[in-house]
CSV table of C-alpha atoms in Angstrom, one decimal:
chain,number,residue,atom,x,y,z
A,1,MET,CA,70.4,-9.0,-77.7
A,2,SER,CA,69.5,-7.8,-81.2
A,3,ILE,CA,68.3,-10.2,-83.9
A,4,THR,CA,70.3,-9.7,-87.1
A,5,PRO,CA,68.5,-8.3,-90.1
A,6,SER,CA,68.9,-11.6,-92.1
A,7,VAL,CA,67.4,-13.7,-89.3
A,8,ARG,CA,64.6,-11.1,-88.8
A,9,ALA,CA,63.7,-11.2,-92.4
A,10,PHE,CA,63.6,-15.0,-92.4
A,11,VAL,CA,61.5,-15.1,-89.2
A,12,GLU,CA,59.0,-12.6,-90.7
A,13,GLN,CA,58.6,-14.8,-93.8
A,14,GLN,CA,57.4,-17.8,-91.7
A,15,SER,CA,53.8,-18.2,-90.8
A,16,VAL,CA,54.1,-20.7,-88.0
A,17,GLY,CA,56.8,-22.1,-85.7
A,18,VAL,CA,57.2,-24.8,-83.1
A,19,LEU,CA,57.0,-23.6,-79.6
A,20,ALA,CA,58.7,-25.7,-76.9
A,21,THR,CA,58.3,-25.4,-73.2
A,22,SER,CA,59.1,-27.7,-70.2
A,23,GLY,CA,56.3,-29.6,-68.5
A,24,PRO,CA,56.1,-30.1,-64.7
A,25,ASP,CA,57.9,-33.5,-65.2
A,26,GLY,CA,60.8,-31.7,-66.8
A,27,ARG,CA,59.9,-33.2,-70.2
A,28,VAL,CA,59.7,-31.0,-73.3
A,29,ARG,CA,56.4,-30.1,-74.8
A,30,GLN,CA,55.9,-28.8,-78.3
A,31,SER,CA,53.1,-27.3,-80.4
A,32,VAL,CA,52.7,-25.4,-83.6
A,33,VAL,CA,51.8,-21.7,-83.1
A,34,TYR,CA,51.4,-18.5,-85.1
A,35,PHE,CA,53.4,-15.6,-83.8
A,36,ALA,CA,54.4,-12.0,-84.4
A,37,LEU,CA,57.9,-10.6,-83.9
A,38,GLN,CA,57.9,-7.1,-82.5
A,39,GLY,CA,61.4,-5.7,-81.8
A,40,ASP,CA,63.1,-8.5,-79.9
A,41,GLU,CA,59.9,-10.0,-78.5
A,42,LEU,CA,58.1,-13.0,-80.0
A,43,LEU,CA,54.4,-12.7,-79.3
A,44,ILE,CA,52.1,-15.8,-79.2
A,45,SER,CA,48.4,-15.5,-78.5
A,46,THR,CA,47.1,-18.4,-76.3
A,47,LEU,CA,44.6,-19.2,-73.6
A,48,ALA,CA,45.6,-18.9,-69.9
A,49,ASP,CA,44.7,-22.5,-69.2
A,50,ARG,CA,46.7,-24.1,-71.9
A,51,GLN,CA,49.7,-26.2,-71.0
A,52,LYS,CA,52.1,-23.9,-72.8
A,53,ALA,CA,50.9,-20.9,-70.8
A,54,ARG,CA,51.2,-22.8,-67.5
A,55,ASP,CA,54.6,-24.1,-68.4
A,56,VAL,CA,55.8,-20.5,-69.1
A,57,GLU,CA,54.4,-19.2,-65.9
A,58,ARG,CA,56.1,-22.0,-64.0
A,59,THR,CA,59.5,-22.0,-65.8
A,60,GLY,CA,59.9,-18.5,-67.3
A,61,TRP,CA,61.5,-19.9,-70.5
A,62,ALA,CA,60.4,-20.9,-74.0
A,63,SER,CA,61.9,-21.6,-77.4
A,64,LEU,CA,60.4,-21.1,-80.9
A,65,CYS,CA,61.9,-23.0,-83.9
A,66,LEU,CA,61.0,-22.0,-87.5
A,67,HIS,CA,62.0,-23.7,-90.7
A,68,GLY,CA,61.4,-23.2,-94.4
A,69,GLU,CA,59.4,-25.6,-96.4
A,70,ALA,CA,61.9,-26.9,-99.0
A,71,PRO,CA,65.4,-28.2,-99.0
A,72,PRO,CA,67.9,-27.2,-97.6
A,73,PHE,CA,65.3,-26.2,-95.0
A,74,PRO,CA,66.6,-22.9,-93.6
A,75,SER,CA,65.9,-22.6,-89.9
A,76,ALA,CA,66.2,-20.5,-86.9
A,77,THR,CA,65.6,-21.2,-83.2
A,78,LEU,CA,64.8,-18.2,-81.0
A,79,ALA,CA,64.7,-18.6,-77.2
A,80,GLY,CA,64.8,-16.6,-74.0
A,81,PRO,CA,63.0,-15.6,-70.9
A,82,ALA,CA,59.2,-15.9,-71.4
A,83,SER,CA,56.2,-14.6,-69.5
A,84,ILE,CA,52.4,-14.5,-69.7
A,85,ARG,CA,51.2,-10.9,-70.3
A,86,ARG,CA,47.6,-9.8,-69.5
A,87,LYS,CA,47.9,-6.0,-69.6
A,88,GLU,CA,48.1,-3.8,-72.7
A,89,ILE,CA,47.9,-6.9,-74.9
A,90,GLY,CA,45.3,-5.6,-77.4
A,91,PRO,CA,47.8,-4.5,-80.2
A,92,GLY,CA,50.1,-7.5,-79.8
A,93,THR,CA,47.2,-9.9,-79.9
A,94,ALA,CA,45.8,-8.1,-83.0
A,95,ALA,CA,49.2,-8.4,-84.7
A,96,VAL,CA,49.2,-12.2,-84.1
A,97,MET,CA,45.5,-12.5,-85.2
A,98,GLY,CA,46.4,-10.6,-88.4
A,99,ARG,CA,49.0,-13.2,-89.2
A,100,ILE,CA,46.6,-16.0,-88.5
A,101,MET,CA,44.0,-14.5,-90.9
A,102,GLY,CA,46.7,-13.6,-93.5
A,103,ALA,CA,45.4,-10.1,-93.4
A,104,GLN,CA,47.4,-7.2,-94.8
A,105,GLU,CA,46.5,-5.1,-91.8
A,106,PRO,CA,45.9,-6.5,-88.3
A,107,PRO,CA,42.3,-6.3,-87.0
A,108,GLU,CA,41.2,-3.6,-84.6
A,109,PRO,CA,42.8,-4.3,-81.2
A,110,GLN,CA,40.4,-5.5,-78.4
A,111,SER,CA,40.5,-4.2,-74.9
A,112,ASP,CA,42.3,-6.1,-72.1
A,113,GLU,CA,38.9,-6.7,-70.5
A,114,ALA,CA,37.4,-8.2,-73.6
A,115,LEU,CA,40.5,-10.5,-74.0
A,116,ALA,CA,40.4,-11.5,-70.4
A,117,GLY,CA,36.7,-12.3,-70.8
A,118,VAL,CA,37.6,-15.1,-73.2
A,119,GLY,CA,40.7,-16.2,-71.3
A,120,ARG,CA,43.1,-14.9,-73.9
A,121,VAL,CA,46.7,-14.0,-72.9
A,122,LEU,CA,49.9,-13.1,-74.7
A,123,LEU,CA,52.9,-15.5,-74.3
A,124,VAL,CA,56.0,-13.3,-74.8
A,125,ILE,CA,59.5,-14.5,-75.4
A,126,ASP,CA,62.2,-11.9,-74.8
A,127,VAL,CA,64.6,-13.4,-77.4
A,128,ASP,CA,68.2,-13.7,-76.0
A,129,ARG,CA,69.4,-16.7,-77.9
A,130,VAL,CA,69.3,-17.3,-81.6
A,131,GLY,CA,70.6,-20.5,-83.1
A,132,PRO,CA,71.2,-22.7,-84.8
A,133,THR,CA,70.5,-20.9,-88.0
A,134,LEU,CA,71.2,-22.7,-91.2
A,135,TYR,CA,71.5,-21.5,-94.7
A,136,ILE,CA,70.1,-18.1,-94.1
A,137,ASP,CA,73.0,-15.8,-94.9
B,1,MET,CA,51.6,-47.4,-78.2
B,2,SER,CA,50.7,-47.7,-81.8
B,3,ILE,CA,50.7,-44.7,-84.1
B,4,THR,CA,47.4,-44.5,-86.0
B,5,PRO,CA,47.5,-45.0,-89.8
B,6,SER,CA,46.4,-41.4,-90.5
B,7,VAL,CA,49.2,-40.0,-88.2
B,8,ARG,CA,51.7,-42.4,-89.7
B,9,ALA,CA,50.8,-41.3,-93.2
B,10,PHE,CA,51.1,-37.7,-92.3
B,11,VAL,CA,54.5,-38.2,-90.6
B,12,GLU,CA,55.9,-40.1,-93.6
B,13,GLN,CA,54.9,-37.2,-95.9
B,14,GLN,CA,57.1,-34.7,-93.9
B,15,SER,CA,60.8,-34.4,-94.7
B,16,VAL,CA,61.9,-32.7,-91.5
B,17,GLY,CA,60.8,-32.1,-88.0
B,18,VAL,CA,61.7,-30.0,-85.0
B,19,LEU,CA,63.5,-32.0,-82.3
B,20,ALA,CA,63.3,-30.8,-78.7
B,21,THR,CA,65.4,-31.9,-75.8
B,22,SER,CA,66.2,-30.6,-72.4
B,23,GLY,CA,69.6,-29.0,-71.7
B,24,PRO,CA,71.6,-29.4,-68.5
B,25,ASP,CA,70.0,-26.1,-67.2
B,26,GLY,CA,66.5,-27.6,-67.7
B,27,ARG,CA,65.8,-25.3,-70.6
B,28,VAL,CA,64.4,-26.6,-73.9
B,29,ARG,CA,66.6,-26.9,-77.0
B,30,GLN,CA,65.3,-27.3,-80.5
B,31,SER,CA,66.8,-28.0,-83.9
B,32,VAL,CA,65.5,-29.1,-87.3
B,33,VAL,CA,66.3,-32.7,-88.2
B,34,TYR,CA,65.6,-35.3,-90.9
B,35,PHE,CA,64.2,-38.5,-89.6
B,36,ALA,CA,62.8,-41.9,-90.5
B,37,LEU,CA,59.9,-43.6,-88.8
B,38,GLN,CA,60.3,-47.4,-88.5
B,39,GLY,CA,57.5,-49.1,-86.6
B,40,ASP,CA,57.0,-47.0,-83.5
B,41,GLU,CA,60.6,-45.7,-83.5
B,42,LEU,CA,61.7,-42.3,-84.8
B,43,LEU,CA,65.3,-42.5,-86.0
B,44,ILE,CA,67.5,-39.4,-86.2
B,45,SER,CA,71.1,-39.6,-87.4
B,46,THR,CA,73.4,-37.3,-85.5
B,47,LEU,CA,76.9,-37.0,-84.1
B,48,ALA,CA,77.8,-38.3,-80.6
B,49,ASP,CA,79.1,-34.9,-79.5
B,50,ARG,CA,76.1,-32.8,-80.5
B,51,GLN,CA,74.0,-31.2,-77.7
B,52,LYS,CA,70.9,-33.2,-78.8
B,53,ALA,CA,72.8,-36.5,-78.4
B,54,ARG,CA,74.1,-35.5,-75.0
B,55,ASP,CA,70.7,-34.2,-73.8
B,56,VAL,CA,69.1,-37.5,-74.8
B,57,GLU,CA,71.8,-39.5,-73.0
B,58,ARG,CA,71.4,-37.5,-69.9
B,59,THR,CA,67.5,-37.2,-69.9
B,60,GLY,CA,66.3,-40.2,-71.8
B,61,TRP,CA,63.5,-38.2,-73.4
B,62,ALA,CA,62.9,-36.3,-76.7
B,63,SER,CA,60.0,-34.9,-78.7
B,64,LEU,CA,59.6,-34.3,-82.5
B,65,CYS,CA,57.1,-31.9,-83.9
B,66,LEU,CA,56.1,-31.9,-87.6
B,67,HIS,CA,53.9,-29.6,-89.5
B,68,GLY,CA,52.7,-29.1,-93.0
B,69,GLU,CA,53.7,-26.1,-95.0
B,70,ALA,CA,50.4,-24.4,-95.7
B,71,PRO,CA,47.3,-23.3,-93.8
B,72,PRO,CA,45.7,-24.8,-91.8
B,73,PHE,CA,49.2,-26.3,-91.0
B,74,PRO,CA,48.4,-29.9,-90.0
B,75,SER,CA,50.8,-31.0,-87.3
B,76,ALA,CA,51.8,-33.9,-85.1
B,77,THR,CA,54.0,-34.1,-82.0
B,78,LEU,CA,55.6,-37.5,-81.2
B,79,ALA,CA,57.5,-38.0,-78.0
B,80,GLY,CA,58.8,-40.7,-75.7
B,81,PRO,CA,61.7,-42.3,-74.1
B,82,ALA,CA,64.8,-41.7,-76.2
B,83,SER,CA,68.3,-43.2,-76.4
B,84,ILE,CA,71.5,-43.0,-78.3
B,85,ARG,CA,72.2,-46.2,-80.3
B,86,ARG,CA,75.6,-47.2,-81.6
B,87,LYS,CA,75.1,-50.9,-82.4
B,88,GLU,CA,73.4,-52.3,-85.5
B,89,ILE,CA,72.7,-48.7,-86.7
B,90,GLY,CA,73.7,-49.2,-90.4
B,91,PRO,CA,70.2,-49.8,-91.9
B,92,GLY,CA,68.5,-47.1,-89.7
B,93,THR,CA,71.2,-44.6,-90.5
B,94,ALA,CA,70.9,-45.4,-94.2
B,95,ALA,CA,67.1,-45.0,-94.0
B,96,VAL,CA,67.6,-41.4,-92.7
B,97,MET,CA,70.3,-40.6,-95.2
B,98,GLY,CA,68.0,-41.8,-98.0
B,99,ARG,CA,65.4,-39.3,-96.8
B,100,ILE,CA,68.1,-36.5,-96.6
B,101,MET,CA,69.1,-37.3,-100.2
B,102,GLY,CA,65.5,-37.6,-101.4
B,103,ALA,CA,66.4,-41.0,-102.8
B,104,GLN,CA,63.9,-43.6,-103.8
B,105,GLU,CA,66.0,-46.3,-102.1
B,106,PRO,CA,68.2,-45.8,-99.1
B,107,PRO,CA,72.0,-46.0,-99.7
B,108,GLU,CA,73.9,-49.2,-98.9
B,109,PRO,CA,74.2,-49.5,-95.1
B,110,GLN,CA,77.6,-48.8,-93.5
B,111,SER,CA,79.1,-50.9,-90.7
B,112,ASP,CA,78.9,-49.9,-87.1
B,113,GLU,CA,82.7,-49.5,-87.2
B,114,ALA,CA,82.6,-47.1,-90.1
B,115,LEU,CA,79.9,-45.0,-88.5
B,116,ALA,CA,81.7,-45.0,-85.2
B,117,GLY,CA,84.8,-43.8,-87.0
B,118,VAL,CA,83.0,-40.6,-88.0
B,119,GLY,CA,81.2,-40.2,-84.7
B,120,ARG,CA,77.8,-41.0,-86.1
B,121,VAL,CA,75.1,-42.4,-83.8
B,122,LEU,CA,71.4,-42.9,-84.0
B,123,LEU,CA,69.1,-40.9,-81.8
B,124,VAL,CA,66.0,-43.1,-81.3
B,125,ILE,CA,62.6,-42.0,-79.9
B,126,ASP,CA,60.4,-44.9,-78.8
B,127,VAL,CA,57.1,-43.0,-79.5
B,128,ASP,CA,54.7,-43.3,-76.6
B,129,ARG,CA,52.9,-39.9,-76.8
B,130,VAL,CA,51.2,-38.5,-79.9
B,131,GLY,CA,49.6,-35.1,-79.8
B,132,PRO,CA,48.4,-32.6,-80.4
B,133,THR,CA,47.5,-33.5,-84.0
B,134,LEU,CA,45.5,-31.0,-85.9
B,135,TYR,CA,43.5,-31.2,-89.1
B,136,ILE,CA,44.9,-34.6,-90.0
B,137,ASP,CA,41.8,-36.8,-90.0
């Protein structure tokens, strides 16, 4: 799918979102994460042994919900097939780190070997559902 | 369980949170909701035919994730057994409506019959898991 320009602009304005995955017991799990949107992929940098990474490897699905900070609280929920990526993740990881640091430019990308050495992986959501979106347009 | 005073104070400062439930296909669903915390119960006013209400009736579980609006983005995730309540929901519904309106005092409670007439129910989470909480204490 393609994310509409107004939703894309809203998503890019937000610093963090709430990631939801399904645990082994079928119950939802949530946590607050930084992210970067590249094309129709949401990129989240995490560690391979985190519950969110294991949930995604087991279920292949994740959802990210973003909202503004003041009434009427505009929001967007982006969801889709998700996977844990370990190869060619330097630039994407740097893009997320740049957002965490609030930098104008992302830091220099690290090699896959360096990232693997600290257990860092990229959780990638291939967005194919957007909604509900409120008060954006 | 009991919610610690510092988490309770943080939760009460937030206007909205991200509710997560599990859909019939086992995939997570999220939406932004207003809520009220009364004791260890999270109250969310919704309509009986909304997906979130049907998910809770089917699965008996929900999670709410709250975060602050500025770095370092303090957050709390509260989850537990959840149900849809239709009886004696006037005061709880009024408490949530008061928060939606930003009122000092909640509005006058409506009768269960009046609320049923417009399809309004109370989604109640009996909080028994709190975490992760970041940067609150």
